[in-house]
Short mmCIF file of C-alpha atoms in Angstrom, two decimals:
data_model
loop_
_atom_site.label_atom_id
_atom_site.label_comp_id
_atom_site.label_asym_id
_atom_site.label_seq_id
_atom_site.Cartn_x
_atom_site.Cartn_y
_atom_site.Cartn_z
CA MET Q 1 42.03 6.63 -117.98
CA GLN Q 2 39.82 9.57 -116.81
CA LEU Q 3 38.53 10.01 -119.42
CA VAL Q 4 36.94 6.27 -118.92
CA GLN Q 5 36.06 7.27 -115.89
CA ALA Q 6 33.94 9.79 -116.44
CA LEU Q 7 31.65 8.47 -118.37
CA GLN Q 8 31.16 5.82 -116.69
CA THR Q 9 30.00 7.90 -114.16
CA THR Q 10 28.12 9.90 -116.32
CA ASP Q 11 26.10 5.79 -117.53
CA ILE Q 12 25.00 5.85 -113.87
CA GLN Q 13 24.14 8.16 -113.74
CA ASN Q 14 21.87 8.48 -116.85
CA PHE Q 15 20.77 4.77 -116.07
CA PHE Q 16 19.64 5.87 -112.49
CA PHE Q 17 17.96 8.89 -113.88
CA ASN Q 18 15.83 6.84 -116.89
CA TRP Q 19 14.81 4.32 -114.59
CA TYR Q 20 14.28 4.95 -110.71
CA PRO Q 21 10.52 6.03 -111.06
CA ILE Q 22 10.03 2.50 -112.89
CA PHE Q 23 11.14 1.37 -110.09
CA GLY Q 24 9.80 3.21 -107.44
CA VAL Q 25 6.36 1.85 -109.35
CA ILE Q 26 7.93 -1.77 -108.46
CA PHE Q 27 9.06 -1.18 -104.82
CA MET Q 28 5.40 0.71 -103.85
CA PHE Q 29 3.47 -1.90 -105.20
CA CYS Q 30 5.89 -5.12 -103.79
CA LEU Q 31 4.36 -3.03 -100.07
CA LEU Q 32 0.98 -2.66 -101.72
CA LEU Q 33 0.72 -6.25 -102.22
CA VAL Q 34 2.96 -7.60 -98.59
CA PHE Q 35 -0.13 -4.92 -96.96
CA VAL Q 36 -2.84 -7.10 -98.66
CA THR Q 37 -1.81 -10.23 -97.80
CA LEU Q 38 -1.19 -9.61 -93.61
CA LEU Q 39 -4.98 -7.69 -94.18
CA ARG Q 40 -6.21 -10.55 -95.73
CA SER Q 41 -4.01 -13.45 -93.39
CA THR Q 42 -6.07 -10.60 -90.21
CA MET Q 43 -9.03 -10.67 -91.48
CA GLY Q 44 -9.50 -15.11 -92.30
CA THR Q 45 -10.67 -14.84 -95.68
CA THR Q 46 -7.20 -15.78 -97.64
CA LYS Q 47 -9.27 -19.41 -97.28
CA PRO Q 48 -12.42 -20.06 -96.34
CA GLU Q 49 -13.24 -21.45 -93.52
CA THR Q 50 -14.90 -25.32 -93.15
CA VAL Q 51 -17.68 -26.02 -90.60
CA LYS Q 52 -17.66 -29.56 -89.76
CA ALA Q 53 -20.25 -31.26 -87.78
CA SER Q 54 -18.87 -32.56 -84.41
CA ARG Q 55 -17.64 -35.70 -83.67
CA THR Q 56 -16.86 -36.44 -80.29
CA GLU Q 57 -17.63 -38.84 -78.61
CA PRO Q 58 -21.80 -38.99 -78.52
CA VAL Q 59 -23.79 -37.83 -74.95
CA LEU Q 60 -26.25 -40.71 -74.79
CA TRP Q 61 -29.64 -39.66 -73.07
CA GLU Q 62 -29.82 -41.56 -69.37
CA GLU Q 63 -25.93 -39.97 -68.85
CA VAL Q 64 -27.38 -36.55 -68.52
CA GLN Q 65 -29.32 -37.03 -64.50
CA GLY Q 66 -29.89 -34.65 -62.12
CA VAL Q 67 -31.85 -32.14 -65.24
CA ASP Q 68 -35.30 -34.46 -64.93
CA ALA Q 69 -37.42 -30.91 -65.84
CA ALA Q 70 -34.96 -30.50 -68.87
CA LYS Q 71 -34.94 -34.06 -69.84
CA ASP Q 72 -38.55 -33.69 -70.30
CA GLU Q 73 -38.83 -30.66 -72.60
CA LEU Q 74 -35.83 -31.50 -74.61
CA MET Q 75 -37.82 -34.98 -75.16
CA ASP Q 76 -39.89 -33.61 -78.02
CA VAL Q 77 -37.35 -31.82 -79.60
CA ALA Q 78 -35.33 -35.36 -79.89
CA GLU Q 79 -38.17 -36.88 -80.54
CA TRP Q 80 -39.12 -34.79 -83.98
CA LEU Q 81 -35.69 -35.11 -85.15
CA ARG Q 82 -35.92 -38.06 -84.85
CA ASP Q 83 -39.42 -38.74 -86.24
CA PRO Q 84 -40.91 -35.65 -87.50
CA ASP Q 85 -43.21 -37.26 -90.41
CA ARG Q 86 -45.46 -37.96 -87.11
CA PHE Q 87 -46.10 -34.56 -85.27
CA ALA Q 88 -46.85 -33.12 -88.93
CA ALA Q 89 -49.19 -35.40 -89.42
CA LEU Q 90 -51.15 -33.64 -86.79
CA GLY Q 91 -50.07 -30.14 -88.31
CA ALA Q 92 -47.38 -29.45 -85.27
CA GLN Q 93 -44.79 -26.97 -85.82
CA PRO Q 94 -42.23 -27.89 -84.27
CA PRO Q 95 -40.13 -25.68 -82.23
CA ARG Q 96 -37.82 -22.84 -84.48
CA GLY Q 97 -34.75 -22.32 -80.88
CA VAL Q 98 -34.74 -23.92 -77.59
CA LEU Q 99 -32.83 -21.13 -75.34
CA LEU Q 100 -31.21 -23.16 -72.35
CA PHE Q 101 -30.75 -21.09 -69.68
CA GLY Q 102 -29.33 -21.49 -65.85
CA PRO Q 103 -26.15 -21.22 -63.60
CA PRO Q 104 -22.66 -22.91 -65.10
CA GLY Q 105 -22.10 -26.50 -64.37
CA THR Q 106 -25.55 -27.40 -64.42
CA GLY Q 107 -25.04 -29.00 -68.10
CA LYS Q 108 -26.45 -27.62 -70.66
CA THR Q 109 -23.86 -28.29 -73.44
CA MET Q 110 -24.74 -32.13 -72.14
CA LEU Q 111 -27.88 -31.70 -73.31
CA ALA Q 112 -27.80 -29.98 -76.28
CA ARG Q 113 -25.64 -32.99 -77.50
CA ALA Q 114 -27.36 -35.38 -75.94
CA VAL Q 115 -30.40 -34.28 -77.92
CA ALA Q 116 -28.44 -34.80 -81.17
CA ALA Q 117 -27.06 -38.19 -79.72
CA GLN Q 118 -30.72 -39.14 -79.12
CA ALA Q 119 -31.49 -38.07 -82.78
CA GLY Q 120 -29.39 -39.60 -84.01
CA VAL Q 121 -28.74 -36.38 -86.39
CA ASP Q 122 -25.44 -34.48 -86.85
CA PHE Q 123 -24.40 -32.44 -84.27
CA PHE Q 124 -22.65 -28.51 -85.12
CA SER Q 125 -21.62 -25.93 -82.31
CA ALA Q 126 -20.20 -22.60 -82.04
CA SER Q 127 -18.86 -20.51 -79.54
CA GLY Q 128 -21.47 -17.06 -79.26
CA SER Q 129 -17.90 -15.46 -78.71
CA SER Q 130 -16.56 -16.69 -82.36
CA PHE Q 131 -18.63 -14.88 -84.28
CA VAL Q 132 -17.57 -11.30 -82.89
CA GLU Q 133 -14.51 -9.46 -84.60
CA MET Q 134 -12.54 -6.79 -85.08
CA PHE Q 135 -13.20 -6.57 -88.20
CA VAL Q 136 -17.69 -5.69 -89.54
CA GLY Q 137 -18.82 -8.70 -91.49
CA ARG Q 138 -16.73 -10.97 -90.43
CA GLY Q 139 -18.83 -13.06 -87.56
CA ALA Q 140 -21.80 -12.38 -89.63
CA ALA Q 141 -20.12 -14.71 -92.54
CA ARG Q 142 -19.51 -16.86 -90.29
CA ILE Q 143 -23.04 -17.28 -89.21
CA ARG Q 144 -24.26 -17.62 -92.56
CA ARG Q 145 -21.59 -20.25 -93.26
CA LEU Q 146 -22.37 -22.40 -89.97
CA PHE Q 147 -26.05 -22.79 -90.52
CA LYS Q 148 -25.84 -23.54 -94.79
CA GLU Q 149 -23.33 -26.34 -93.78
CA ALA Q 150 -25.63 -27.52 -90.92
CA ARG Q 151 -28.88 -27.11 -93.06
CA LYS Q 152 -26.82 -29.57 -95.75
CA SER Q 153 -26.37 -32.53 -93.82
CA GLY Q 154 -29.77 -32.93 -93.42
CA ARG Q 155 -32.08 -32.78 -90.30
CA ALA Q 156 -29.24 -31.26 -87.68
CA VAL Q 157 -28.80 -29.22 -84.65
CA ILE Q 158 -26.41 -25.64 -83.23
CA PHE Q 159 -25.76 -25.49 -80.30
CA ILE Q 160 -24.53 -21.97 -79.26
CA ASP Q 161 -22.87 -21.79 -75.93
CA GLU Q 162 -22.25 -18.34 -74.10
CA LEU Q 163 -25.46 -16.48 -76.79
CA ASP Q 164 -25.11 -12.82 -75.00
CA ALA Q 165 -21.72 -12.76 -75.78
CA VAL Q 166 -22.92 -12.26 -79.81
CA GLY Q 167 -26.70 -11.96 -77.83
CA GLY Q 168 -26.92 -8.99 -76.10
CA ALA Q 169 -29.23 -6.29 -76.12
CA ARG Q 170 -28.07 -3.75 -78.58
CA SER Q 171 -27.76 0.10 -78.19
CA SER Q 172 -29.33 2.45 -79.72
CA GLY Q 173 -27.32 4.48 -82.09
CA GLY Q 174 -24.46 4.08 -83.55
CA GLY Q 175 -21.07 2.66 -81.54
CA ASP Q 176 -16.99 1.53 -82.08
CA GLY Q 177 -16.21 -0.92 -84.51
CA GLY Q 178 -16.53 -4.48 -82.17
CA SER Q 179 -20.33 -3.50 -81.37
CA SER Q 180 -21.00 -3.12 -84.90
CA GLU Q 181 -19.63 -5.89 -85.83
CA ARG Q 182 -21.43 -7.45 -82.48
CA GLU Q 183 -25.46 -6.19 -83.86
CA GLN Q 184 -24.03 -7.28 -87.51
CA ALA Q 185 -23.63 -10.64 -86.25
CA LEU Q 186 -26.80 -10.70 -83.99
CA ASN Q 187 -28.93 -9.33 -87.55
CA GLN Q 188 -27.36 -12.65 -88.88
CA LEU Q 189 -28.99 -15.23 -86.83
CA LEU Q 190 -32.22 -13.51 -86.29
CA VAL Q 191 -32.39 -13.23 -90.69
CA GLU Q 192 -31.02 -17.75 -90.21
CA LEU Q 193 -33.84 -18.29 -87.58
CA ASP Q 194 -36.29 -16.77 -89.75
CA GLY Q 195 -34.87 -18.48 -92.89
CA PHE Q 196 -36.17 -21.37 -91.37
CA GLU Q 197 -39.74 -20.59 -93.37
CA ARG Q 198 -38.13 -21.02 -96.48
CA ASP Q 199 -37.14 -24.93 -95.33
CA PRO Q 200 -38.63 -25.55 -93.20
CA GLY Q 201 -37.55 -28.21 -89.95
CA THR Q 202 -34.51 -28.57 -91.11
CA VAL Q 203 -32.16 -27.35 -88.05
CA ILE Q 204 -33.25 -27.30 -84.65
CA VAL Q 205 -30.70 -23.96 -82.52
CA ILE Q 206 -30.24 -24.86 -79.07
CA ALA Q 207 -28.29 -22.10 -77.43
CA ALA Q 208 -27.01 -21.55 -73.50
CA SER Q 209 -26.18 -18.70 -71.67
CA ASN Q 210 -25.91 -17.43 -67.95
CA GLN Q 211 -27.35 -14.38 -68.51
CA VAL Q 212 -31.50 -14.81 -70.35
CA ASP Q 213 -32.25 -11.14 -68.78
CA LYS Q 214 -28.89 -9.99 -71.14
CA LEU Q 215 -30.16 -10.64 -74.25
CA ASP Q 216 -31.99 -8.76 -77.00
CA HIS Q 217 -36.01 -9.10 -77.26
CA ALA Q 218 -35.94 -9.42 -80.34
CA LEU Q 219 -34.12 -12.98 -80.08
CA LEU Q 220 -36.49 -13.85 -77.60
CA ARG Q 221 -40.09 -13.49 -79.35
CA PRO Q 222 -42.26 -16.32 -81.13
CA GLY Q 223 -40.78 -17.81 -83.74
CA ARG Q 224 -36.98 -17.48 -82.88
CA PHE Q 225 -35.95 -18.83 -79.27
CA ASP Q 226 -40.22 -20.40 -78.93
CA ARG Q 227 -39.16 -22.31 -76.00
CA GLN Q 228 -37.09 -20.86 -73.18
CA VAL Q 229 -36.17 -24.46 -70.44
CA LEU Q 230 -34.36 -23.48 -67.20
CA VAL Q 231 -31.49 -26.02 -66.00
CA ALA Q 232 -31.74 -25.39 -63.02
CA PRO Q 233 -28.92 -26.58 -59.75
CA PRO Q 234 -30.61 -30.31 -58.61
CA ASP Q 235 -31.64 -31.60 -55.68
CA ARG Q 236 -31.25 -34.28 -53.85
CA ASP Q 237 -32.03 -37.20 -55.62
CA GLY Q 238 -30.80 -35.31 -58.84
CA ARG Q 239 -26.87 -35.32 -57.36
CA GLU Q 240 -27.16 -38.21 -55.92
CA ALA Q 241 -27.81 -39.36 -59.93
CA ILE Q 242 -24.55 -37.17 -60.77
CA LEU Q 243 -21.88 -39.28 -58.19
CA ARG Q 244 -23.37 -42.13 -59.29
CA VAL Q 245 -22.72 -41.75 -63.18
CA HIS Q 246 -19.25 -40.37 -62.79
CA ALA Q 247 -18.62 -42.33 -59.48
CA GLU Q 248 -18.62 -45.29 -62.00
CA GLY Q 249 -14.93 -46.21 -62.67
CA LYS Q 250 -14.17 -44.96 -59.37
CA PRO Q 251 -14.23 -47.86 -56.09
CA LEU Q 252 -16.18 -46.71 -53.73
CA GLY Q 253 -14.07 -47.53 -50.09
CA PRO Q 254 -16.99 -48.59 -47.69
CA ASP Q 255 -17.24 -46.26 -45.72
CA LEU Q 256 -18.13 -43.19 -48.69
CA ASP Q 257 -22.19 -43.39 -49.02
CA LEU Q 258 -23.17 -41.22 -52.19
CA THR Q 259 -26.50 -40.55 -50.44
CA ASP Q 260 -25.22 -39.04 -47.52
CA VAL Q 261 -22.51 -36.87 -49.82
CA ALA Q 262 -26.30 -36.20 -51.75
CA ARG Q 263 -27.37 -34.75 -48.68
CA LYS Q 264 -24.28 -32.85 -47.66
CA THR Q 265 -24.18 -30.74 -51.02
CA THR Q 266 -26.78 -28.76 -51.38
CA GLY Q 267 -26.55 -26.15 -54.32
CA MET Q 268 -23.50 -27.62 -56.20
CA THR Q 269 -24.05 -27.90 -59.81
CA GLY Q 270 -22.75 -31.63 -61.68
CA ALA Q 271 -20.09 -29.81 -62.83
CA GLN Q 272 -19.00 -29.11 -58.79
CA LEU Q 273 -19.52 -32.70 -58.05
CA ALA Q 274 -18.01 -33.96 -61.38
CA ASN Q 275 -15.20 -32.40 -60.04
CA ALA Q 276 -14.98 -33.20 -56.70
CA LEU Q 277 -14.49 -37.03 -57.79
CA ASN Q 278 -12.40 -36.97 -59.41
CA GLU Q 279 -10.32 -34.24 -57.13
CA ALA Q 280 -11.47 -37.07 -54.00
CA ALA Q 281 -9.55 -40.10 -56.65
CA ILE Q 282 -6.52 -37.56 -56.99
CA ILE Q 283 -5.91 -37.29 -53.52
CA ALA Q 284 -6.61 -41.10 -52.51
CA GLY Q 285 -3.94 -41.51 -55.39
CA ARG Q 286 -1.39 -39.44 -53.63
CA ALA Q 287 -2.23 -41.35 -49.90
CA ARG Q 288 -1.78 -44.33 -52.82
CA ARG Q 289 -5.20 -46.63 -51.20
CA ASP Q 290 -6.88 -48.78 -53.34
CA ALA Q 291 -10.47 -47.13 -52.95
CA MET Q 292 -12.07 -43.64 -52.51
CA ALA Q 293 -11.86 -43.18 -48.74
CA ARG Q 294 -14.55 -40.89 -46.95
CA GLU Q 295 -12.15 -38.68 -45.82
CA ASP Q 296 -10.84 -38.71 -49.71
CA LEU Q 297 -13.95 -37.27 -50.40
CA ASP Q 298 -14.27 -34.53 -47.99
CA GLU Q 299 -10.62 -33.54 -48.32
CA ALA Q 300 -12.07 -32.54 -51.94
CA LEU Q 301 -14.99 -30.53 -50.68
CA LEU Q 302 -13.20 -28.66 -48.53
CA ARG Q 303 -11.11 -27.62 -50.93
CA GLN Q 304 -14.29 -26.52 -53.32
CA SER Q 305 -16.09 -24.42 -50.90
CA VAL Q 306 -12.79 -23.14 -48.64
CA GLY Q 307 -9.37 -23.72 -50.40
CA SER Q 308 -6.55 -25.57 -50.32
CA GLN Q 309 -4.67 -26.13 -46.17
CA GLN Q 310 -1.58 -23.45 -46.40
CA ALA Q 311 1.46 -24.32 -44.37
CA ARG Q 312 1.72 -20.15 -43.31
CA ARG Q 313 0.81 -21.40 -39.24
CA LEU Q 314 0.23 -18.88 -37.04
CA GLY Q 315 1.13 -17.33 -33.31
CA SER Q 316 0.15 -17.87 -30.30
CA LYS Q 317 -2.21 -14.70 -30.28
CA GLU Q 318 -3.11 -14.92 -33.15
CA ARG Q 319 -4.67 -19.20 -33.27
CA ARG Q 320 -6.69 -17.75 -29.94
CA ILE Q 321 -8.79 -14.63 -32.33
CA VAL Q 322 -9.27 -17.73 -35.00
CA ALA Q 323 -10.35 -19.67 -32.26
CA TYR Q 324 -12.64 -17.63 -30.80
CA HIS Q 325 -14.39 -15.83 -33.55
CA GLU Q 326 -14.97 -19.48 -35.53
CA ALA Q 327 -16.29 -20.10 -31.25
CA GLY Q 328 -18.58 -17.84 -31.92
CA HIS Q 329 -19.59 -18.17 -35.58
CA ALA Q 330 -20.60 -22.15 -34.50
CA LEU Q 331 -22.24 -21.19 -31.48
CA CYS Q 332 -24.89 -18.98 -32.77
CA ARG Q 333 -25.56 -21.34 -35.38
CA ARG Q 334 -25.95 -24.23 -32.53
CA LEU Q 335 -28.05 -21.44 -30.55
CA LEU Q 336 -30.66 -19.98 -33.33
CA GLY Q 337 -31.39 -23.96 -34.96
CA LEU Q 338 -30.09 -23.53 -37.59
CA ASP Q 339 -28.56 -26.74 -39.82
CA PRO Q 340 -26.02 -27.69 -37.18
CA PRO Q 341 -21.66 -26.64 -37.68
CA GLU Q 342 -20.29 -29.93 -38.71
CA ILE Q 343 -16.62 -28.43 -38.63
CA LEU Q 344 -14.39 -25.71 -37.03
CA SER Q 345 -11.04 -25.91 -37.72
CA ILE Q 346 -8.47 -23.36 -37.02
CA VAL Q 347 -6.32 -24.71 -39.86
CA PRO Q 348 -5.86 -21.55 -42.88
CA ARG Q 349 -8.04 -22.59 -45.52
CA GLY Q 350 -7.53 -20.36 -48.50
CA PRO Q 351 -7.44 -17.19 -47.91
CA ALA Q 352 -9.12 -18.10 -44.26
CA LEU Q 353 -7.48 -18.53 -41.67
CA GLY Q 354 -10.91 -20.92 -39.66
CA PHE Q 355 -13.13 -22.26 -41.20
CA VAL Q 356 -16.44 -23.28 -39.54
CA GLY Q 357 -18.65 -26.16 -42.21
CA HIS Q 358 -22.39 -27.03 -41.91
CA SER Q 359 -24.36 -29.41 -44.38
CA PRO Q 360 -28.27 -28.45 -44.89
CA GLN Q 361 -30.59 -30.65 -43.89
CA GLU Q 362 -32.93 -30.56 -46.70
CA ASP Q 363 -33.06 -28.71 -50.15
CA THR Q 364 -35.27 -25.66 -49.28
CA TYR Q 365 -36.15 -22.37 -51.87
CA LEU Q 366 -37.66 -19.99 -49.60
CA LYS Q 367 -36.28 -18.75 -46.99
CA SER Q 368 -38.10 -16.73 -44.15
CA ARG Q 369 -37.63 -13.21 -42.67
CA ASP Q 370 -37.06 -15.28 -39.33
CA GLU Q 371 -34.23 -17.00 -40.92
CA LEU Q 372 -32.24 -14.75 -42.83
CA LEU Q 373 -32.04 -12.61 -39.69
CA ASP Q 374 -30.30 -15.22 -38.28
CA GLU Q 375 -28.47 -15.42 -41.10
CA VAL Q 376 -26.53 -12.41 -39.81
CA VAL Q 377 -26.74 -13.03 -36.40
CA THR Q 378 -24.64 -16.18 -37.07
CA LEU Q 379 -21.84 -14.23 -39.51
CA LEU Q 380 -22.02 -11.76 -37.52
CA GLY Q 381 -21.00 -14.75 -34.53
CA GLY Q 382 -17.28 -13.81 -35.26
CA ARG Q 383 -16.57 -9.86 -34.64
CA ALA Q 384 -19.35 -10.74 -31.74
CA ALA Q 385 -16.63 -12.02 -29.77
CA GLU Q 386 -13.85 -10.50 -30.71
CA GLU Q 387 -15.49 -8.06 -29.12
CA GLU Q 388 -17.14 -10.27 -25.80
CA VAL Q 389 -14.03 -11.78 -25.00
CA LEU Q 390 -10.97 -9.89 -26.36
CA GLY Q 391 -12.05 -6.16 -25.79
CA THR Q 392 -11.64 -5.37 -29.33
CA SER Q 393 -12.41 -6.42 -33.11
CA TYR Q 394 -10.05 -7.26 -35.99
CA SER Q 395 -8.87 -6.94 -39.85
CA GLY Q 396 -10.38 -10.99 -40.13
CA ALA Q 397 -13.80 -10.35 -40.05
CA VAL Q 398 -14.10 -8.64 -42.99
CA ASP Q 399 -15.43 -11.19 -45.30
CA ASP Q 400 -18.34 -11.91 -43.00
CA LEU Q 401 -19.21 -7.92 -42.74
CA ALA Q 402 -18.90 -8.27 -47.11
CA ARG Q 403 -21.55 -11.09 -46.65
CA VAL Q 404 -24.54 -9.33 -43.77
CA HIS Q 405 -23.85 -6.48 -46.38
CA ALA Q 406 -25.65 -8.54 -49.17
CA VAL Q 407 -27.68 -9.95 -47.63
CA CYS Q 408 -29.50 -6.54 -45.65
CA LYS Q 409 -29.39 -4.87 -49.10
CA GLN Q 410 -30.42 -7.96 -50.43
CA MET Q 411 -33.55 -8.24 -48.00
CA VAL Q 412 -34.04 -4.58 -47.71
CA GLY Q 413 -34.80 -3.87 -51.60
CA GLU Q 414 -35.43 -7.18 -53.05
CA PHE Q 415 -37.40 -9.32 -50.35
CA GLY Q 416 -39.76 -6.57 -49.56
CA MET Q 417 -38.22 -7.30 -45.39
CA GLY Q 418 -37.65 -4.15 -44.09
CA VAL Q 419 -37.56 -2.51 -40.76
CA ALA Q 420 -41.32 -0.08 -41.24
CA LEU Q 421 -40.69 2.96 -41.38
CA ASP Q 422 -43.85 5.05 -40.52
CA ALA Q 423 -45.38 4.98 -37.47
CA ASP Q 424 -48.85 2.88 -38.39
CA GLY Q 425 -46.52 -0.09 -39.20
CA ALA Q 426 -47.10 -0.88 -42.40
CA PRO Q 427 -45.02 -3.35 -44.22
CA PRO Q 428 -42.01 -2.37 -46.67
CA ILE Q 429 -42.24 -2.37 -50.01
CA ALA Q 430 -38.72 -3.97 -52.44
CA LEU Q 431 -37.31 -1.25 -53.61
CA PRO Q 432 -34.90 -1.29 -56.49
CA THR Q 433 -31.19 -0.64 -55.18
CA GLY Q 434 -30.03 -0.66 -58.37
CA ASP Q 435 -32.47 2.02 -60.35
CA TYR Q 436 -30.40 5.11 -60.29
CA ALA Q 437 -33.68 6.79 -61.24
CA LEU Q 438 -34.23 6.45 -57.27
CA SER Q 439 -34.56 10.13 -54.98
CA ASP Q 440 -31.33 11.03 -52.63
CA ARG Q 441 -34.01 9.72 -49.51
CA THR Q 442 -34.91 6.52 -51.27
CA ARG Q 443 -31.26 5.76 -51.58
CA ARG Q 444 -30.82 6.85 -48.10
CA ASP Q 445 -33.65 4.77 -46.20
CA VAL Q 446 -32.67 1.71 -47.40
CA ASP Q 447 -29.15 2.03 -46.35
CA LEU Q 448 -31.05 3.38 -43.13
CA ALA Q 449 -32.84 -0.18 -43.12
CA ALA Q 450 -30.41 -2.58 -44.10
CA MET Q 451 -27.99 -0.54 -41.63
CA THR Q 452 -31.26 -1.07 -38.57
CA LEU Q 453 -31.05 -5.00 -39.47
CA ALA Q 454 -27.46 -5.58 -39.39
CA ARG Q 455 -27.50 -3.41 -36.16
CA GLU Q 456 -30.03 -5.73 -34.50
CA ALA Q 457 -28.46 -9.35 -35.22
CA TYR Q 458 -24.76 -7.43 -34.41
CA ARG Q 459 -27.14 -6.84 -30.55
CA ARG Q 460 -28.83 -10.48 -30.77
CA ALA Q 461 -25.50 -11.67 -31.03
CA ARG Q 462 -24.21 -10.30 -28.56
CA ALA Q 463 -26.89 -11.45 -25.99
CA LEU Q 464 -26.73 -14.50 -27.09
CA LEU Q 465 -22.52 -14.92 -26.35
CA ALA Q 466 -22.63 -13.30 -22.92
CA ALA Q 467 -25.30 -15.27 -21.89
CA ASN Q 468 -23.19 -19.00 -22.67
CA ARG Q 469 -20.27 -17.90 -21.70
CA LYS Q 470 -18.47 -20.90 -20.61
CA CYS Q 471 -19.65 -23.09 -23.54
CA LEU Q 472 -18.03 -20.35 -26.33
CA ASP Q 473 -15.01 -20.73 -23.65
CA ASP Q 474 -14.62 -24.17 -24.06
CA LEU Q 475 -15.25 -24.61 -27.80
CA ALA Q 476 -12.01 -22.00 -28.53
CA ALA Q 477 -10.41 -23.76 -25.87
CA ASN Q 478 -10.84 -27.32 -27.48
CA ALA Q 479 -9.94 -25.56 -30.80
CA LEU Q 480 -6.51 -24.32 -29.56
CA GLU Q 481 -5.67 -27.80 -28.46
CA CYS Q 482 -7.30 -30.01 -31.41
CA GLU Q 483 -7.51 -27.35 -34.20
CA THR Q 484 -10.36 -29.34 -36.51
CA LEU Q 485 -13.65 -29.98 -33.80
CA THR Q 486 -15.94 -32.57 -36.32
CA ARG Q 487 -19.73 -33.40 -35.88
CA GLU Q 488 -18.97 -35.60 -32.54
CA ASN Q 489 -17.21 -33.28 -30.96
CA LEU Q 490 -18.87 -30.18 -31.53
CA ASP Q 491 -22.27 -32.09 -30.42
CA GLY Q 492 -19.96 -33.28 -27.24
CA ILE Q 493 -19.31 -29.96 -26.26
CA PHE Q 494 -22.45 -28.71 -26.93
CA ALA Q 495 -24.59 -31.57 -24.62
CA VAL Q 496 -22.44 -30.92 -21.34
CA HIS Q 497 -23.08 -26.97 -21.01
CA GLU Q 498 -27.20 -25.74 -20.29
CA LEU Q 499 -27.93 -23.93 -23.55
CA ARG Q 500 -29.69 -20.77 -24.09
CA GLU Q 501 -31.32 -21.05 -26.87
CA ARG Q 502 -32.89 -18.21 -28.68
CA GLU Q 503 -32.87 -14.45 -27.48
CA PRO Q 504 -35.88 -13.07 -27.94
CA SER Q 505 -35.47 -10.77 -31.28
CA GLY Q 506 -36.34 -7.54 -29.55
CA THR Q 507 -37.80 -4.16 -30.66
CA PRO Q 508 -35.16 -2.43 -33.74
CA ASP Q 509 -33.32 0.21 -32.60
CA GLN Q 510 -35.01 4.10 -33.06
CA SER Q 511 -33.35 4.76 -36.40
CA ALA Q 512 -35.99 3.43 -37.94
CA THR Q 513 -38.45 5.50 -36.61
CA ALA Q 514 -36.48 9.13 -36.64
CA LEU Q 515 -36.08 8.01 -40.49
CA SER Q 516 -39.88 8.07 -40.46
CA SER Q 517 -40.05 11.94 -38.54
CA GLU Q 518 -37.23 13.93 -40.54
#
């Protein structure tokens, strides 16, 4: 028995001794196979990625409203895709690419889809970020495949959203893998745009970006993105047209006038207007109404601009502070002849403990120096009311002070509207505040000029409120009683007081003069 066990033990040892190298090789091969499989799966090369034309519901040309200038720019692109022979007979060449730029929500994607639908061609869409991968070369391969599939379909529109994600300005020198991949993808996009020489006119590229100043200059030269189209927020007529498009299928109450809503929504984009109507429909449904009322849309607009109403309640002391703060804003706005306040509320909404809402009377694109200074005075009216009545200041003005800082810096640095810094009264120039090559003295000049504007605006706010103290007290008392004052309430309070409507701007303090003497 011991002999048999010894033989068995010897045979087992000999077996492992002879076959161990083979098992080791097999094990290492299996590990290598698993690693390669995982790597190919991560890179997305285990299965060729297909690119298909978008089959979403087409956007009709009539559905795109509020961007008439951009539509006119794109109309000939759609006409060329529909009937290229008519333009070719005149020797005309189509644009290689069209860049749509403007604020978010203005309808750039809808315009691109409408061009494809108007021309009756296939629509291929992709996001710029989808061309930037961790592994170098993957994004460039996706771009080649996208253009290859688009050319196969004949005449087509390729839409690249957020072009700045892949088309940002290239940096000199090396970089990490991510930047190398992005630059390779950008180079491939440039090659594909130039590749239209081989087969001109089969594909039109439309791209969208919110940051056109960050794009690589090679993308913007003629022969690539030949045409650059600004898609700006709509004017009053455009907003009304957008509201009517999105109001289709939504029952409107008799008190809901879309023309008046368009007047009150200056600066809003098409996406914001559509969202406001949808939110108003939800509010009306929650209230079990059969149609949207004016109060539903007003509440939806307040939610967009300020935030939802909060359940928190303020103590009596804080309610008085907020009442005087908001009364100071409203009274300064009324006294300076700015857009009249529409609502004053001390009900907390979003992060705000209270707010004053106003509606522009008309669309404006330019503001004078006096108008900007009046806006700064109004922003500081809340802090001035606290100091004037309560004898101290509170932390609730933090947002106002941040906006004052931004406006004053913009007036000095971008608009050249600072105070004169020399004895001759020469007009100030615009100072590029973001340029690190500026000297310390220049930066100090900018800071001091902005501080001078803010200091003078605060002095004016205090003087206005002190001269109209009775009206300020009346506004705060009514706000404490009713919590929310409408336009009619505010106009009634203003009407019973004899207001001193404008305080002379006076002479800026002597800090600017002191600067020139140093």
